[in-house]
Short mmCIF file of C-alpha atoms in Angstrom, two decimals:
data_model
loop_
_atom_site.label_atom_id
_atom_site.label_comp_id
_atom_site.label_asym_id
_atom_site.label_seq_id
_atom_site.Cartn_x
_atom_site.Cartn_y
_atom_site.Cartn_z
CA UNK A 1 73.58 106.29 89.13
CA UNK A 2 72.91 102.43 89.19
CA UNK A 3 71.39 100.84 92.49
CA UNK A 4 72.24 96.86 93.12
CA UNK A 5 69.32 95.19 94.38
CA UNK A 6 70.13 91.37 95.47
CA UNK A 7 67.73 89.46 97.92
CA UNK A 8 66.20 86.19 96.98
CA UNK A 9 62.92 87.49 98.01
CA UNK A 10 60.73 89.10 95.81
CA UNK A 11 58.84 90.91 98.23
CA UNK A 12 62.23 92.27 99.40
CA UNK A 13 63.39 93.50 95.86
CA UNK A 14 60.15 95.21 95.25
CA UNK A 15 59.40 97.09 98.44
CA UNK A 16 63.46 98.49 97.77
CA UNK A 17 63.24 99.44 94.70
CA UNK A 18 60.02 101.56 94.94
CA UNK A 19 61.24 103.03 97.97
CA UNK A 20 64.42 104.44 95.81
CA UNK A 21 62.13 104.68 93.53
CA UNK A 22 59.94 106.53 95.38
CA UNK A 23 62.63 108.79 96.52
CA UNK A 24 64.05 109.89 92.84
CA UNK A 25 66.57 106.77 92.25
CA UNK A 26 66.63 105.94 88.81
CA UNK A 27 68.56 102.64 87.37
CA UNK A 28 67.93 99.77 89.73
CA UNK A 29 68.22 96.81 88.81
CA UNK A 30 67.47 93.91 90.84
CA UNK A 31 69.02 90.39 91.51
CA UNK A 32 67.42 86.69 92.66
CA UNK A 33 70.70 85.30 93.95
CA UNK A 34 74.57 86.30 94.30
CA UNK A 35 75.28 84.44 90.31
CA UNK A 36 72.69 86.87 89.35
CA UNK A 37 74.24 89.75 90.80
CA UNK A 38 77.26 88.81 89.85
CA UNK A 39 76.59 87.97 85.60
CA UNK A 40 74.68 92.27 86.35
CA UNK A 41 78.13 93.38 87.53
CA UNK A 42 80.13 91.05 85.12
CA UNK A 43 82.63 89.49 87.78
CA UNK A 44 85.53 88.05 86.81
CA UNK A 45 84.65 88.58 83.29
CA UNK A 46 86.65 90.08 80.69
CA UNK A 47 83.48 92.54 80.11
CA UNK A 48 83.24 95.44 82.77
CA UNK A 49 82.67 98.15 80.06
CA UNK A 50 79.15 97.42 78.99
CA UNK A 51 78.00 96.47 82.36
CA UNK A 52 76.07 99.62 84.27
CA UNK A 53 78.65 101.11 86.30
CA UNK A 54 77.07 100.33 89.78
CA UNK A 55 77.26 103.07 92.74
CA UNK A 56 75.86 101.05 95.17
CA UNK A 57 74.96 97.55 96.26
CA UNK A 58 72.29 96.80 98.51
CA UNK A 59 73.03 93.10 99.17
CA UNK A 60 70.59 90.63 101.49
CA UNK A 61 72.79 88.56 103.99
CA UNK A 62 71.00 84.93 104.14
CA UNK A 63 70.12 83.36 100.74
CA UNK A 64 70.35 80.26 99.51
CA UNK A 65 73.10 78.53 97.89
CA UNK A 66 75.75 82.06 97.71
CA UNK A 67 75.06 84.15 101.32
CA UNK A 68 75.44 87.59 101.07
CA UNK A 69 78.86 88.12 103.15
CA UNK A 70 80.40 85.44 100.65
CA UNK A 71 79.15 87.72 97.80
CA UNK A 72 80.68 90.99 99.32
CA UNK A 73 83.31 89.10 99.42
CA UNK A 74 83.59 87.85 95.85
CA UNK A 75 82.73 91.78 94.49
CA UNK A 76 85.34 93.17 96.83
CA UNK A 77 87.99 90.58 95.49
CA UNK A 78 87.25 92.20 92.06
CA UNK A 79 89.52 94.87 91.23
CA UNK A 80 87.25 96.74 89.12
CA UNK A 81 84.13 96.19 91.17
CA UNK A 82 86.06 96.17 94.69
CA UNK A 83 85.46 100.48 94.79
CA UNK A 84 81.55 100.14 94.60
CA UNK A 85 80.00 100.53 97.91
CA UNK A 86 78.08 97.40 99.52
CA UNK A 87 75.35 97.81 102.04
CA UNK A 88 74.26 94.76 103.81
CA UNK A 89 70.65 94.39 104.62
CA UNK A 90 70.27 91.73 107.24
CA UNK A 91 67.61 90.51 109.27
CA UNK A 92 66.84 91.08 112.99
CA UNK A 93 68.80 88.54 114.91
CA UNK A 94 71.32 88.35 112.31
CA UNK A 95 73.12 90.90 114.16
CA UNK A 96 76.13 88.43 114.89
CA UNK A 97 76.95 87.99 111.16
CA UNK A 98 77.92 91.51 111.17
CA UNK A 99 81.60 91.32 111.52
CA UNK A 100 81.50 89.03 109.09
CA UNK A 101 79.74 91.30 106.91
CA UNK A 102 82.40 94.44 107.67
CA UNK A 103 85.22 91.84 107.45
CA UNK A 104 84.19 90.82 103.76
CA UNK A 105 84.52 94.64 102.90
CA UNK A 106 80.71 95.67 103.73
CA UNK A 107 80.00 99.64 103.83
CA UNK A 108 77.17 99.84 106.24
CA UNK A 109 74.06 97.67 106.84
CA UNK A 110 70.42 98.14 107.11
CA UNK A 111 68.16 95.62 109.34
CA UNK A 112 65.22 94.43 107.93
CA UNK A 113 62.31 94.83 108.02
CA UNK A 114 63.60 98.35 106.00
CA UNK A 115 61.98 101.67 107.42
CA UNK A 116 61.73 103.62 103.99
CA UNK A 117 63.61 106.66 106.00
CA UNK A 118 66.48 104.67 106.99
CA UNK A 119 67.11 102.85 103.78
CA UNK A 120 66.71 106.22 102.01
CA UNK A 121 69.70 107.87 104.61
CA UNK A 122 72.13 104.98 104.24
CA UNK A 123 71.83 105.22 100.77
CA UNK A 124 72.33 108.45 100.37
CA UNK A 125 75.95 108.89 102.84
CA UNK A 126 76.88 105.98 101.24
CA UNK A 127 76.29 107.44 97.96
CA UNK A 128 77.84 110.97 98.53
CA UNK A 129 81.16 109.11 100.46
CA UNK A 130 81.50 106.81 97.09
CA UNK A 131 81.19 110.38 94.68
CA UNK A 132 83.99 111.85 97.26
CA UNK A 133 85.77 108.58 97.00
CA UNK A 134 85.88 108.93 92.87
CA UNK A 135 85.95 112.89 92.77
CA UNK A 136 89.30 112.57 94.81
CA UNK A 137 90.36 109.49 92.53
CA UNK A 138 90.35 111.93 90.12
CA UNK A 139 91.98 114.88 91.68
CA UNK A 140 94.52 112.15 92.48
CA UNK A 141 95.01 111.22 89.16
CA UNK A 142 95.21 114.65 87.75
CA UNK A 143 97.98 115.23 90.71
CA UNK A 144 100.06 112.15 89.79
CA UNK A 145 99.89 113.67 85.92
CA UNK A 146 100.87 116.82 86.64
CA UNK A 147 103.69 115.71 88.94
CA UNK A 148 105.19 113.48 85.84
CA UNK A 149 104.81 116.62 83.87
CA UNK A 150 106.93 118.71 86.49
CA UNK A 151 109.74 116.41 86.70
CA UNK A 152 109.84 116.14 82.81
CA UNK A 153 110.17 119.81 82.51
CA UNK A 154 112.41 119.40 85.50
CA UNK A 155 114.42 116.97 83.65
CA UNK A 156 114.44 118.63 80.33
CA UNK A 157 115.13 122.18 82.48
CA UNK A 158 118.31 120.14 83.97
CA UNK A 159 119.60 118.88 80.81
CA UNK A 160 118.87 122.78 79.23
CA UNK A 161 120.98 124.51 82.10
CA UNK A 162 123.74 121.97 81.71
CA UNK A 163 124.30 122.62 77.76
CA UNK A 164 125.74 125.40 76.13
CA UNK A 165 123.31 127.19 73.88
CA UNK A 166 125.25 127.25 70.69
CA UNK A 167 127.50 123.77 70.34
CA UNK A 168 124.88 121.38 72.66
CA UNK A 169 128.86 120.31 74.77
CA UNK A 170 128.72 120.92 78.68
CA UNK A 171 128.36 124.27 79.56
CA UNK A 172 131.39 125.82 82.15
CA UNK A 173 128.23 125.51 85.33
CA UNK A 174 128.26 121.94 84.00
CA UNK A 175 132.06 121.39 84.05
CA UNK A 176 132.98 122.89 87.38
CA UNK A 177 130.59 121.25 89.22
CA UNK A 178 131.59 117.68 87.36
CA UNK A 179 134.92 118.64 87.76
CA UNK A 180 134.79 118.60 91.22
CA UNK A 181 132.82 115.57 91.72
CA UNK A 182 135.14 113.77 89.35
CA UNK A 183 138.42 115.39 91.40
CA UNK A 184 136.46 113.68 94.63
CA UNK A 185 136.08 110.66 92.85
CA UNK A 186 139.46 110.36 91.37
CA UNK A 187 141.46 110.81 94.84
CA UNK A 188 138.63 108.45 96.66
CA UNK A 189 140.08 105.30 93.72
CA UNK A 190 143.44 106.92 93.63
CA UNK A 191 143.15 106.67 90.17
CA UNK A 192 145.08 109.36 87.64
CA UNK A 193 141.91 111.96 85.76
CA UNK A 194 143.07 113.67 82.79
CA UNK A 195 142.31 117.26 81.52
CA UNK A 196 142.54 118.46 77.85
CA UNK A 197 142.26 122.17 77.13
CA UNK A 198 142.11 122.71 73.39
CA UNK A 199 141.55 126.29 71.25
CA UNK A 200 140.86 127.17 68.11
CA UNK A 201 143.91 128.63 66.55
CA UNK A 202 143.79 132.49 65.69
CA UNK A 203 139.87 132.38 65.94
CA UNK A 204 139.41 136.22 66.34
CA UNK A 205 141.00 136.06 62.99
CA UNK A 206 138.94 133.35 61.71
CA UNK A 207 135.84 135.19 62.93
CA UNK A 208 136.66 138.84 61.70
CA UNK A 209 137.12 137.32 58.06
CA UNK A 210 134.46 134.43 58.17
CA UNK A 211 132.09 136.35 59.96
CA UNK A 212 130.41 136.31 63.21
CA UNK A 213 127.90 133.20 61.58
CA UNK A 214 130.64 131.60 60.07
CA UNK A 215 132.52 131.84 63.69
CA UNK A 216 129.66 130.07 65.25
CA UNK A 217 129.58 127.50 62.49
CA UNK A 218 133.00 126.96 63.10
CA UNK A 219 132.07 126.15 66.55
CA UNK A 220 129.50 124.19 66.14
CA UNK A 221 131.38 121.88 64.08
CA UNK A 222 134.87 121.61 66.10
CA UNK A 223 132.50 120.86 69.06
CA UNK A 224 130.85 117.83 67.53
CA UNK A 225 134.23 116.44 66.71
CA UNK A 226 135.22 117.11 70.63
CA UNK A 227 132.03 115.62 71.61
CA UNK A 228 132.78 112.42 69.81
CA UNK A 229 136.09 111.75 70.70
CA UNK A 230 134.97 112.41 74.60
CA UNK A 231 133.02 109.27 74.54
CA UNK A 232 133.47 106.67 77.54
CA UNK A 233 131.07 107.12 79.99
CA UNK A 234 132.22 109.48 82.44
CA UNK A 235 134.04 111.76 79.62
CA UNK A 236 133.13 115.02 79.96
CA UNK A 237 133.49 118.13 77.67
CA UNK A 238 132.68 121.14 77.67
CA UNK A 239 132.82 124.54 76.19
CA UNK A 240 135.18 126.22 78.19
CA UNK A 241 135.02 129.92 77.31
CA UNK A 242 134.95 132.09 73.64
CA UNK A 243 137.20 129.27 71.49
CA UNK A 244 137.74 127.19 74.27
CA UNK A 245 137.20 123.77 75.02
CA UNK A 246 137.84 121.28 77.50
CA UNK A 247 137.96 117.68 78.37
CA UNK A 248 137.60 116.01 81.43
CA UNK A 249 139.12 112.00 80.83
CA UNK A 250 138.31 109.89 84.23
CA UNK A 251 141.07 106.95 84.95
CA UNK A 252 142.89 108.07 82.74
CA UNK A 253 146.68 108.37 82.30
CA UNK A 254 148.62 110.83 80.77
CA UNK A 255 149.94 109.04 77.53
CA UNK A 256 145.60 107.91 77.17
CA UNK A 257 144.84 112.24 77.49
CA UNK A 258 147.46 112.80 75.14
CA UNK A 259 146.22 110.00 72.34
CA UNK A 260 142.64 111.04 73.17
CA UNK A 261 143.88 115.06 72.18
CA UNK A 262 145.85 113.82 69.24
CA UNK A 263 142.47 112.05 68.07
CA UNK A 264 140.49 115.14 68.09
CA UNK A 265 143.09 117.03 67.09
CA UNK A 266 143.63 114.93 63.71
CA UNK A 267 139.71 115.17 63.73
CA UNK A 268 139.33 118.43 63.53
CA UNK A 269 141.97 118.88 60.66
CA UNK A 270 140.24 116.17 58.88
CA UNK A 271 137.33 118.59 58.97
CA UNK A 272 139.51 120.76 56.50
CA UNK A 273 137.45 124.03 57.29
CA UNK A 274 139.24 126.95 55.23
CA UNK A 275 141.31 128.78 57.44
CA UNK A 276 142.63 131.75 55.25
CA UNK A 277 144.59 134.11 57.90
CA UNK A 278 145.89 131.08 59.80
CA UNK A 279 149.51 130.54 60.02
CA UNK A 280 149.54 127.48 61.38
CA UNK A 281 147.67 126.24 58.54
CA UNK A 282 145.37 126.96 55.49
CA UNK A 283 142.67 125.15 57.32
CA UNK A 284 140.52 125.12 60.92
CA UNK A 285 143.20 123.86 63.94
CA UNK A 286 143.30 123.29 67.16
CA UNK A 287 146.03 123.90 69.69
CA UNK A 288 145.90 121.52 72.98
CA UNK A 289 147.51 121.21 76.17
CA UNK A 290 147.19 117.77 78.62
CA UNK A 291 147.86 117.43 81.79
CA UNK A 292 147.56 114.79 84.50
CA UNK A 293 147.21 113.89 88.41
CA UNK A 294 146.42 111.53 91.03
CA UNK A 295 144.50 113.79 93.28
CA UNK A 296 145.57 114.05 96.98
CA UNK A 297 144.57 116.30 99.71
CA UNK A 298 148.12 118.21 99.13
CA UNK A 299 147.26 119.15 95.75
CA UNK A 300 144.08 121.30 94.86
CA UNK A 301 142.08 120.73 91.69
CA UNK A 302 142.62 124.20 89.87
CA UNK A 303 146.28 123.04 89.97
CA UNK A 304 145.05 120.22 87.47
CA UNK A 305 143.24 122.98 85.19
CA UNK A 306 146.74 125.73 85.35
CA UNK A 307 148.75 122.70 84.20
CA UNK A 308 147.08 121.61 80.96
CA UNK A 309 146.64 125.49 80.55
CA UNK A 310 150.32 126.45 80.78
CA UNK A 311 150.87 123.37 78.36
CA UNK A 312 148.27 124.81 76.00
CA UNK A 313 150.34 128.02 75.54
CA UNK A 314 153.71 126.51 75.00
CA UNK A 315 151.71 124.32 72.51
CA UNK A 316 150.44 127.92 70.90
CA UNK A 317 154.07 129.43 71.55
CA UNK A 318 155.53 126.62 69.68
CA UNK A 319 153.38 127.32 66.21
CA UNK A 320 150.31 126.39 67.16
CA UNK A 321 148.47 123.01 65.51
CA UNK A 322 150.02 120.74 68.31
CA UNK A 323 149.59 118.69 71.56
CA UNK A 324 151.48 119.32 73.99
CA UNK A 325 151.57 117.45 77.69
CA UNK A 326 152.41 118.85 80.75
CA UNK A 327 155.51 118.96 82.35
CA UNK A 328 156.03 116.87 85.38
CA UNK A 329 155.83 119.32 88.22
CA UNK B 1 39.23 84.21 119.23
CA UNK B 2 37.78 87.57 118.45
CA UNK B 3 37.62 87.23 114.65
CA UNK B 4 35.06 90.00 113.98
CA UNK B 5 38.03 93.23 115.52
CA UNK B 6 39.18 94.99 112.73
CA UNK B 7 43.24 95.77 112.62
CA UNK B 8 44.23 99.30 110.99
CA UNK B 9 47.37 99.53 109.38
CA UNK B 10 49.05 102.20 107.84
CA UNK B 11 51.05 101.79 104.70
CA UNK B 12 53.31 104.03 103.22
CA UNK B 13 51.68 105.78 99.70
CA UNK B 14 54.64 104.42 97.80
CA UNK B 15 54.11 101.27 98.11
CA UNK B 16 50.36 101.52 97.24
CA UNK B 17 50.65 99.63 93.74
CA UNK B 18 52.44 96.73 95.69
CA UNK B 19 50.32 95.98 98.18
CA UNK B 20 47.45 93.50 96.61
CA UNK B 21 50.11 91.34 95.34
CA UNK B 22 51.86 91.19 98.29
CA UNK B 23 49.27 90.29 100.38
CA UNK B 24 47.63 88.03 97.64
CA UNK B 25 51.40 86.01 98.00
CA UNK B 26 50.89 86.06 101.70
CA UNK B 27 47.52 84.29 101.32
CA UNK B 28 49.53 81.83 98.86
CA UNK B 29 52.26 81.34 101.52
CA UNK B 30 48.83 79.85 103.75
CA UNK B 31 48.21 77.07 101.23
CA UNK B 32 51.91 76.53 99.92
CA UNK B 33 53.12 76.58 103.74
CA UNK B 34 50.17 73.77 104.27
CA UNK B 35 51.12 72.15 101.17
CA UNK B 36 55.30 71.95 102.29
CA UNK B 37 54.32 70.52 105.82
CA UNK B 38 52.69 67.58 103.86
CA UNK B 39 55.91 67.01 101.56
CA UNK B 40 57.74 67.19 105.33
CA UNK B 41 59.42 70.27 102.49
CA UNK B 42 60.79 71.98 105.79
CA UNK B 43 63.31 73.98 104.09
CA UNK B 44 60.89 75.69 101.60
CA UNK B 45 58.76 76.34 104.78
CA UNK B 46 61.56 77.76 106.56
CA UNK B 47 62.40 80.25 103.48
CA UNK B 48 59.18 81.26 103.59
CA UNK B 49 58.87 82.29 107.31
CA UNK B 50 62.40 84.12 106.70
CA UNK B 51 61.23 85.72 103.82
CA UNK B 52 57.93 86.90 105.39
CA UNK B 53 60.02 88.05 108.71
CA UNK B 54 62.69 90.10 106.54
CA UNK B 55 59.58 91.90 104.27
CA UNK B 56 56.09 92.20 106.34
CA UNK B 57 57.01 95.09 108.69
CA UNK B 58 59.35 97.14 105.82
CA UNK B 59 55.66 97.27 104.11
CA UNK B 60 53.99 97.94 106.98
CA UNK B 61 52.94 94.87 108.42
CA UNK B 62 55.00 94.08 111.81
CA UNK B 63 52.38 91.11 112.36
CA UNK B 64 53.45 89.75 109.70
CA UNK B 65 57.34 89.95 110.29
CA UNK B 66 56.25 88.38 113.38
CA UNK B 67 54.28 85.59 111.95
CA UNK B 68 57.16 85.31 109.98
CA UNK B 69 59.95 84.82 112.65
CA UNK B 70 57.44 82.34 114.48
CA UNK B 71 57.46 79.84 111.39
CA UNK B 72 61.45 80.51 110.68
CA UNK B 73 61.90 79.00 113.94
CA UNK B 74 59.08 76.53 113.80
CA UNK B 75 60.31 75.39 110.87
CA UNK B 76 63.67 74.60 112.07
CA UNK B 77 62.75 72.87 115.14
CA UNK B 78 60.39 70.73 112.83
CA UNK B 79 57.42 71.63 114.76
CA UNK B 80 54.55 70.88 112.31
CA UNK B 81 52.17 71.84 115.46
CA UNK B 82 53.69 75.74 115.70
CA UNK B 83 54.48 75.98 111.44
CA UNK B 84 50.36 75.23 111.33
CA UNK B 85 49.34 77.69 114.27
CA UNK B 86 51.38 80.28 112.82
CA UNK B 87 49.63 79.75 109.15
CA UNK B 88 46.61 80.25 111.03
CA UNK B 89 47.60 83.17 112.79
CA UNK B 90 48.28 84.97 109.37
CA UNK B 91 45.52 83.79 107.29
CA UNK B 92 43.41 85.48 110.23
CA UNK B 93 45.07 88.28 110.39
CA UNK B 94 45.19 88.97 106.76
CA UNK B 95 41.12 88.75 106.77
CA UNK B 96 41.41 91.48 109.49
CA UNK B 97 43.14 94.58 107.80
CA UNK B 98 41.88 97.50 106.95
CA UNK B 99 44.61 99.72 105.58
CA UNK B 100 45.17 103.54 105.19
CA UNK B 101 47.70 104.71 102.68
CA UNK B 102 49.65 107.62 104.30
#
């Protein structure tokens, strides 16, 4: 609780300081002349930490050399000094210099000579308004803290909803509602968007020999192969049901869909997973169907979605282990 | 001139301790005030009226504040004749106190 005494008269000083004094006030210290004041509260220097941490200032408006509105003025200019609380104590007929005083950032003021009861009041509001001041600085603080916390567990809660559990892709809430915006965004350019539905040939096989564990392996690692080969920005994809996966390719044509499938599709062979009971081969395939539009208002977006679908079963119908594109329609 | 009337004044219990030296400065101010006019020092005379205005009635002594305000202004309008009739107003008055602590 440090009290700022700074008056060039040492009668001044003295009768202030055993009033607070007097009154319970412990930590004064006093001050000839603003540089004095100013070396106690360590302005401008790189040092505020092992200066007392002032709550109050009572400052004397006429000195010599530095007057007290020009000190105010130099504290207040002080970011780490500008919060403590300056009361001017000016003399009778000084009265003028008041707006001055307010102006350079002064609290209050006292008018000398000081009645011990009204110095002792001042003090005092001032004193519980600057504890208010720093108790809400606080609160404040602790708000702004718990507000970055909230939109962290916001952002991490987003990013959780959007993913599917098991293989980390987009979940299916993820792809309809980016599927949409991308369907928007694609007729808005008039530029073609791509969709690639791919499955895991004979899976419920795969998964009554291999296990359910081995099944979700399997997953796992077919989806990080999708995932890669899904990499411009705006690629999206995403688990799409059980086996099923899908890709959503922005601007892109249908001979770029179909080289994008063939790449995951030569991927995922590359993977070489044993695939006993398969008979489209001895190892983990996929079967994929691409299909393509230029989104108008005449067409609807689940037309986009039946397309690459019907193209995925004639690639199944056909022997499975294939891309096959859409027809035109 | 009725030198021989006593003034009360009542000063405040807290400041008890401070008293003798402040009134032993005030008889300094007499002789330094005295001493300033004959340097034609008009600005240390001047602080010292200000400073006696601003502190004399916060310890009790409005007299004194008033003394004080007299020689501020004195002191500015170089009036050697008011600066030395104030002097003399406080070095009477401070032979005139008796004070009560309260």
């Amino acid at each position: 609780m440090g009290i700022l005494i700074v008056d060039d008269s040492k009668d001044s000083r003295d009768l202030l300081k055993t009033f607070l004094k007097g009154a319970g006030y412990k930590d004064i210290t006093t001050a000839a002349s603003a540089q004095e004041a100013f070396e106690a509260l360590g302005v401008n220097g790189a040092d505020h930490r092992h200066k007392i941490p002032f709550k109050v200032i009572l400052m004397d408006g006429v000195m010599p050399e530095m007057n007290g509105i020009e000190a105010c003025r130099v504290i207040k200019a002080d970011a780490h000094l500008a919060d403590i609380p300056v009361i001017m104590v000016t003399a009778m007929g000084e009265q003028e210099s008041l707006n001055e005083a307010f102006e350079a950032g002064a609290t209050d003021y006292i008018t000398k000579p000081v009645k011990k009861i009204e110095l002792l009041a001042r003090v005092r509001s001032v004193l519980r308004l600057h504890q208010e001041m720093e108790r809400r600085k606080v609160r404040e603080k602790e708000l702004i803290e718990t507000l970055k916390q909230l939109s962290e567990a916001n952002r991490v809660l987003t990013l959780l909803s959007a993913q599917d559990g098991l293989t980390g892709l987009a979940n299916r809430r993820h792809f309809d509602e980016n599927f949409s915006a991308e369907w928007r965004r694609a007729m808005r350019d008039r530029q073609p968007l791509s969709v690639v539905m791919a499955d895991i040939d004979h899976f419920k096989l795969y998964n009554d020999h291999y296990g359910h564990q081995g099944g979700d392996t399997c997953l796992r690692q077919v989806a990080a192969v999708i995932g890669q080969v899904a990499r411009r920005p705006g690629d999206i994809a995403a688990r799409y049901g059980g086996e099923e996966f899908v890709l959503i390719l922005p601007d892109t044509p249908l001979e770029g869909g179909m080289r994008i499938a063939e790449e995951a599709a030569a991927a995922v062979r590359a993977l070489r997973l044993p695939h006993e009971k398969s008979s489209a081969a001895p190892y983990v395939t996929l079967s994929m169907g691409v299909a393509c539009m230029v989104p108008d208002r005449s067409k609807e977006m689940k037309e986009l979605i039946e397309r690459a679908d019907r193209a995925l079963y004639a690639a199944k119908r056909q022997g499975r282990n294939r891309v096959k594109a859409a027809a035109e329609e | 001139m009725g030198n021989e009337e006593r003034i009360a004044v009542k000063v405040d219990a807290d400041l008890k301790e401070l008293i003798p030296g402040f009134l032993q400065t005030r008889h300094d101010d007499v002789a330094a005030i005295a001493a300033a006019l004959e340097k034609g020092d008009w600005n240390a005379v001047y602080i010292m009226g200000h400073s006696m205005k601003g502190s004399g009635g916060g310890y009790g002594f409005d007299e004194i504040s008033e003394i004080g305000a007299v020689i501020e202004t004195a002191a500015k309008a170089k009036d050697a004749a008011a600066v030395k009739s104030g002097a003399v107003r406080l070095s009477d008055y401070l032979g005139r106190i008796d004070i009560t602590y309260v």
